[in-house]
Every structure is written in C-alpha cells, then in structure tokens.
Short mmCIF file of C-alpha atoms in Angstrom, two decimals:
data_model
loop_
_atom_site.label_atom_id
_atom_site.label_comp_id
_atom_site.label_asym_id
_atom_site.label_seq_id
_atom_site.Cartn_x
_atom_site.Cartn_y
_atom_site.Cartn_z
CA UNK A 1 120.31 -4.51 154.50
CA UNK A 2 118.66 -6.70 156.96
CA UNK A 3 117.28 -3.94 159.13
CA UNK A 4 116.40 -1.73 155.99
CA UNK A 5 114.11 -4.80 155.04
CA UNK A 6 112.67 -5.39 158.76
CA UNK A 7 111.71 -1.53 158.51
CA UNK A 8 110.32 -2.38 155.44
CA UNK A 9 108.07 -5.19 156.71
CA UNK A 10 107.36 -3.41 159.77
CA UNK A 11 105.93 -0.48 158.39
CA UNK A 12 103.60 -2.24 155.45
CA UNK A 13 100.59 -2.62 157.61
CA UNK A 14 100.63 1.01 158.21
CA UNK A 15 100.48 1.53 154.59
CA UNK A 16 98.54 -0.83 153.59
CA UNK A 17 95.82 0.12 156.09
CA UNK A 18 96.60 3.51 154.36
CA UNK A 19 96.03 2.60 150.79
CA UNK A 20 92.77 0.11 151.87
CA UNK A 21 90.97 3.68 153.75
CA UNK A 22 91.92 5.35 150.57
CA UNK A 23 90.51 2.91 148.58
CA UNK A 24 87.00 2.61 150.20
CA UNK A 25 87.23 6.25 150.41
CA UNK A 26 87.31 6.27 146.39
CA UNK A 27 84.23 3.74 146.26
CA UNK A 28 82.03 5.53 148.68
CA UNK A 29 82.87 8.79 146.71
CA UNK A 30 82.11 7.02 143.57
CA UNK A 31 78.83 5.62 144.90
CA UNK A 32 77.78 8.95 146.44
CA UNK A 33 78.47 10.41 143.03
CA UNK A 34 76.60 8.02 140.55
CA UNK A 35 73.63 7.99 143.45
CA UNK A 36 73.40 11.92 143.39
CA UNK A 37 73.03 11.43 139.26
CA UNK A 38 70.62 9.19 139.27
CA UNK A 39 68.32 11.69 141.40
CA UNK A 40 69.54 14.73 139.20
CA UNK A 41 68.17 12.23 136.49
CA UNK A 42 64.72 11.41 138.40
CA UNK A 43 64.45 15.35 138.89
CA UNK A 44 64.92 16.24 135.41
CA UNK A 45 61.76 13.42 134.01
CA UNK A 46 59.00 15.89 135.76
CA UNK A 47 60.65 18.87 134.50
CA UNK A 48 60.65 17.60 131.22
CA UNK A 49 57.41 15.79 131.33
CA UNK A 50 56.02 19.85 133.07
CA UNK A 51 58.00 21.62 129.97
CA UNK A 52 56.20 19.17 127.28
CA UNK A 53 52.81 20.07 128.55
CA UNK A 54 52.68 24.23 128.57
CA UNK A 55 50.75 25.31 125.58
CA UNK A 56 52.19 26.36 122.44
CA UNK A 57 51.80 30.07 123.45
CA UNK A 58 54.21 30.63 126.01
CA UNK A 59 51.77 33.65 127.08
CA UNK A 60 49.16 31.52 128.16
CA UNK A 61 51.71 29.47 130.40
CA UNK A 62 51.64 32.36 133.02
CA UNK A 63 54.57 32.12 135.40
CA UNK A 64 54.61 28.35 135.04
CA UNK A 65 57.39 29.03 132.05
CA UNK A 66 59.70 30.97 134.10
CA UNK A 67 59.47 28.47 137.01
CA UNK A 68 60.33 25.58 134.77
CA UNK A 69 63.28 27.36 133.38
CA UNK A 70 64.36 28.24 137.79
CA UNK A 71 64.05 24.25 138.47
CA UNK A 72 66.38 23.36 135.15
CA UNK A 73 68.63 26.12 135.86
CA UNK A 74 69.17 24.72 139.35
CA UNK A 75 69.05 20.92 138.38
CA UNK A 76 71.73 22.36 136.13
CA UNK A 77 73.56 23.79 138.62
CA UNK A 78 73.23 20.88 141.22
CA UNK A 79 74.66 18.00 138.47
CA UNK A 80 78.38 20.72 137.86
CA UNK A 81 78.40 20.80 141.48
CA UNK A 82 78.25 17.25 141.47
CA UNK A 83 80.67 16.53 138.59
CA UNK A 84 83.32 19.22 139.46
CA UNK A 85 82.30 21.23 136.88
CA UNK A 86 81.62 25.40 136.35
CA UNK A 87 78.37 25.83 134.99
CA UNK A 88 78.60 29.00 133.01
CA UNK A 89 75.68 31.22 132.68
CA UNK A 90 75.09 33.45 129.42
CA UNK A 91 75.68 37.11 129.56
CA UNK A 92 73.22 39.44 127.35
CA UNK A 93 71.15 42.41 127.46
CA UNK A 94 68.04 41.74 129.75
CA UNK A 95 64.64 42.85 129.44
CA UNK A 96 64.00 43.89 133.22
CA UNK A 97 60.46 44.59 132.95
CA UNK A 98 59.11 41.20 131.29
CA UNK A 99 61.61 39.23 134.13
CA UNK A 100 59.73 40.96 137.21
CA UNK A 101 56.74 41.06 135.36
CA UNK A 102 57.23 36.79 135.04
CA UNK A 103 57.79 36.68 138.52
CA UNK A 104 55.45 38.60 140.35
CA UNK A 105 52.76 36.78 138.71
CA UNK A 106 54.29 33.71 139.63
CA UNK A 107 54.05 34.37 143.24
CA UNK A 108 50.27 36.27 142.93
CA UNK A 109 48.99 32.42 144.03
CA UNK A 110 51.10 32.52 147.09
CA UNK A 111 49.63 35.77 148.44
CA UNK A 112 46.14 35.03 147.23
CA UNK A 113 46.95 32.01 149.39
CA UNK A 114 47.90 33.66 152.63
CA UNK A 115 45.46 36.23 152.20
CA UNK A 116 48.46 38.88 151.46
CA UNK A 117 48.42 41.71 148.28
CA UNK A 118 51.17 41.60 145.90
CA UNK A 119 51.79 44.71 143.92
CA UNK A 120 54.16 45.92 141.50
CA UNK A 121 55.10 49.71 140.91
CA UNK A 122 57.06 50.14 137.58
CA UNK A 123 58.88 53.10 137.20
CA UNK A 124 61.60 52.21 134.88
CA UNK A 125 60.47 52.45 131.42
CA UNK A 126 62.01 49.91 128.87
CA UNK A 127 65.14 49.18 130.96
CA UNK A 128 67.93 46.96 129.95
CA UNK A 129 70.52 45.68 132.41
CA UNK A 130 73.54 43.15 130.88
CA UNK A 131 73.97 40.29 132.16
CA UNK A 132 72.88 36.17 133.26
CA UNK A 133 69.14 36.90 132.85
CA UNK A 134 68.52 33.07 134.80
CA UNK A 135 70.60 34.18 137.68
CA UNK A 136 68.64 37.36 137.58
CA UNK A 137 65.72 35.84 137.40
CA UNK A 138 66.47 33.49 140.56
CA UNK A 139 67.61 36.92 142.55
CA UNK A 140 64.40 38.53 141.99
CA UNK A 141 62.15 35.66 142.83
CA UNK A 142 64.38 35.04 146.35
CA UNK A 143 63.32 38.35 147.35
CA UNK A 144 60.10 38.07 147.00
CA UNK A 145 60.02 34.87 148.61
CA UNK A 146 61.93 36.17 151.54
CA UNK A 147 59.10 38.91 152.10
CA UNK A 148 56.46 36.15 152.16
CA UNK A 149 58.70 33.77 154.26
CA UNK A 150 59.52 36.10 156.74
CA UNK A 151 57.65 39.39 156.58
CA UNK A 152 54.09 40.19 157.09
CA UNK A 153 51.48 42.79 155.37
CA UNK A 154 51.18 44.08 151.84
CA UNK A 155 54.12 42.82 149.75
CA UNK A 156 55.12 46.06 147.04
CA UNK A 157 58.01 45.33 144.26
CA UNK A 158 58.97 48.54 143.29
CA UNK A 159 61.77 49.07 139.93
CA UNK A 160 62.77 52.44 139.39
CA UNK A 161 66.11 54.37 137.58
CA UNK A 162 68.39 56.76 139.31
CA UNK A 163 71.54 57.84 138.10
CA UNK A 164 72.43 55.31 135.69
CA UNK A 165 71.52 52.55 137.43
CA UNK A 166 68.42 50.34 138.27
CA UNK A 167 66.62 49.83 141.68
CA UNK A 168 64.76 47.22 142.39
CA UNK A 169 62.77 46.68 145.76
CA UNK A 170 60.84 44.24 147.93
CA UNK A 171 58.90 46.08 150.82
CA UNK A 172 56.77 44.65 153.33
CA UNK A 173 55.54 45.68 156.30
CA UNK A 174 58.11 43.74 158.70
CA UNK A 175 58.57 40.83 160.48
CA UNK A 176 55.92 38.15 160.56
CA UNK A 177 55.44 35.71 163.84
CA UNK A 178 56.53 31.89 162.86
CA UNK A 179 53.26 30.13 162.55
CA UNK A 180 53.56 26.71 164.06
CA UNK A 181 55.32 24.01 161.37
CA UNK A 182 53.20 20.83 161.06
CA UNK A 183 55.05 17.54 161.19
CA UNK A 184 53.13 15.91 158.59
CA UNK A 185 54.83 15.82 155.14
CA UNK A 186 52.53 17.47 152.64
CA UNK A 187 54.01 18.17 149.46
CA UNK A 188 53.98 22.13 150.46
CA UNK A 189 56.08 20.94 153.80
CA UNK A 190 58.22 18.95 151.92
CA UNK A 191 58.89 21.68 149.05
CA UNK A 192 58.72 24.99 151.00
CA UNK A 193 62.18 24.61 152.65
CA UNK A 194 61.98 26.96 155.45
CA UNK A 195 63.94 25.35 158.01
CA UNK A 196 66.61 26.33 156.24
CA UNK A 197 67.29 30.17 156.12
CA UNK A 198 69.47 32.57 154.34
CA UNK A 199 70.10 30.88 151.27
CA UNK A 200 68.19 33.14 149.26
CA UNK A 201 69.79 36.72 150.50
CA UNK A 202 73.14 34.66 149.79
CA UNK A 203 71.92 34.21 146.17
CA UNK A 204 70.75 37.91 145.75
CA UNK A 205 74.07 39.44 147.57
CA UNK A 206 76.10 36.93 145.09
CA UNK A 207 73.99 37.93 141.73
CA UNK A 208 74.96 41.60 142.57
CA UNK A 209 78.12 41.38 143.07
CA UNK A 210 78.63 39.59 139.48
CA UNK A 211 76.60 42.44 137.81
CA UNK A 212 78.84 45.02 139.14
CA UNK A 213 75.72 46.01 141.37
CA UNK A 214 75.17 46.37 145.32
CA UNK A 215 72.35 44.51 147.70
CA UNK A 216 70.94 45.48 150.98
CA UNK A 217 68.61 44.41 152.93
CA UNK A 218 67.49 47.06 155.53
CA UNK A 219 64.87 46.67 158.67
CA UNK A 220 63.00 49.17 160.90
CA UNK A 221 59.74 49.81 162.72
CA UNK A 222 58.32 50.60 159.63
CA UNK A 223 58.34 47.20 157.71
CA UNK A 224 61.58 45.89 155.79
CA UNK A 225 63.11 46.60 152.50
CA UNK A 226 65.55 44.32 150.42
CA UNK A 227 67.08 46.34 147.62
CA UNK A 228 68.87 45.70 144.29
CA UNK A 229 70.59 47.94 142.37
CA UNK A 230 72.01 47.38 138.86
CA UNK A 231 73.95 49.24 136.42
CA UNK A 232 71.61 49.67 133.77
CA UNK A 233 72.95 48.63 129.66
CA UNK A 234 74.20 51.80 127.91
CA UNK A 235 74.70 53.80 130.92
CA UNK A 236 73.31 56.61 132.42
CA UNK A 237 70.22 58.05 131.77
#
C-alpha cells in the first residue's frame, strides 16, 4: 500500500503539469475563438451597412449585388469554420446566363483598370445547370480573376453546350510578368491577396467536382485556358 501511494505522489506532478497545459490550451482556444467572432462580427457591419445602400432596383446595382452576396457567402463560410459547423449551401436550378452575365460586369472595372478587354461569347441559349448557384457563382468569378492575376492580353469568357453538358471558359493570352508589389498598404494591396496563390483553382476544381462536373486548366504558347464543364438540368440537348 505504501509504495502504491508513493507512486501515486510521485507521479502527480506529471499529471498535473498535464491537466494545467490542457487547461491553458482550452483558454487560448476559447480566446482565439470568441476573437475570430468578434472580427466575423466587424466584417459583417460594412456588408450590411453596403447591402442597405444598393437601390431598390437590384438592376441598377450592377455587379455590386452579386459581390455583396460573394463577401456574405464567405463571412458565412469563415464563422462554420470557426464554430465547427457545415455550412450547407442550397441546391436548385441555376440560371447560367444571368450568373456570368453578373460577373463579367463585375470585373469590366478591373480591365478598364489595367488597360485589358473583357469579353463574353454566349453560346448557350437559356441554360440551366442544378445546383449551389453561390458556390457557382464564386467558381466563375475565381477564374476570371486568375486570368487577370496571372495572365496577360484580351481576357474572353466563352459558355457554350456540347453533348449534354455546359462549357464554360476563361482564355487569355498567357502568362503575364509579376509587376513589382509595392510595400505600402493601400486598400487595393491590402485586399488584392496575391501573395497567396492557388486558392482560387482549388475553389473551381472543388465546385466541379460537387456538380458532378470536371475542371482543367490547360497552358501553351498560345495563351491559357481554364475550363468548366457542367452537366446541364434536364439532360442532353
């Protein structure tokens, strides 16, 4: 009995030091937590304040609308991460033309801006695709952004059918040199993220793969081409 208790007394440091790390470990999560909610929080007062002040007639928003609804979607996304949970996107038949439509007007002040065209070729009549129009929505505006982050030229989104299923593309005409990144921290330096690369293909690669659909991203002398293809709602056509 004696040694059972010296054991005992011998080895409560050890767990005591044990239960004390695990302790502090549970505080500094906690802190880390309520911290990271209180930003979600300051995030979602501009949003809000932004979504109060678009005109009645969601026409005469422009792309501001569908940028709004990117930043909640994402704020959204950012506070289940947080929290542990799943955030669960709603599946429904999806007006492709009015989504590409949002967001290639949404990025016509970026090229105007760099001096770049931004085109779109639609040759997909009224197509319908099924599925999480939001994460759609992010997909297509990633790709777009990737040809202005990192390609150069003329910047062509091109939607099309074939064989049952939609094809969506984002040409431009290659590569672009990396202009030198100023130091200062403008609200474009500290908003335009791109020190940090491949997130968006991630997104795109991810979004297909949920719609039962396929994503490529193909480079060549002649410029580079990220593709989506999507079954399209009812089936072939």
């Amino acid at each position: 009995m004696a040694l059972e208790l010296a054991q005992v007394v011998t080895g409560f440091p050890l767990v005591a030091s044990f239960a004390i790390a695990g302790g502090i470990a549970v505080l500094r999560e906690g802190r880390r937590r309520a911290s990271l909610n209180a930003a979600v929080h300051e995030l979602r007062r501009p949003l809000q304040v932004m979504a109060l002040s678009l005109p009645a007639d969601s026409g005469a928003a422009g792309g501001l609308d569908s940028s709004l609804r990117l930043a909640a979607a994402a704020v959204d996304r950012l506070e289940s991460e947080i929290n542990g949970a799943r955030p669960q996107g709603e599946v429904a038949p999806v007006a492709v033309g009015s989504l590409v439509e949002a967001t290639v007007e949404r990025w016509r002040g970026r090229a105007a801006l760099e001096g770049r065209s931004l085109s779109l070729r639609w040759r997909a009549g009224d197509s319908l695709v099924t599925g999480d129009e939001i994460e759609l929505l992010q997909t297509v505006d990633n790709m777009i952004n990737n040809a202005f982050e990192h390609g150069s030229g003329a910047v062509v989104v091109e939607v099309r059918e074939s064989g049952g299923r939609l094809r969506l593309a984002v040409l431009d005409s290659g590569s672009s040199t990396p202009s030198p990144r100023s130091g200062g921290r403008s609200l474009r330096a500290r908003v335009d993220g791109r020190a940090r690369h491949g997130h968006g293909l991630k997104i795109a690669r991810r979004a297909a793969a949920r719609h039962g659909g396929d994503f490529r991203l193909r480079c060549s002398s002649r410029g580079t081409e990220a593709r989506l293809e999507l079954p399209l709602a009812g089936g072939a056509r």
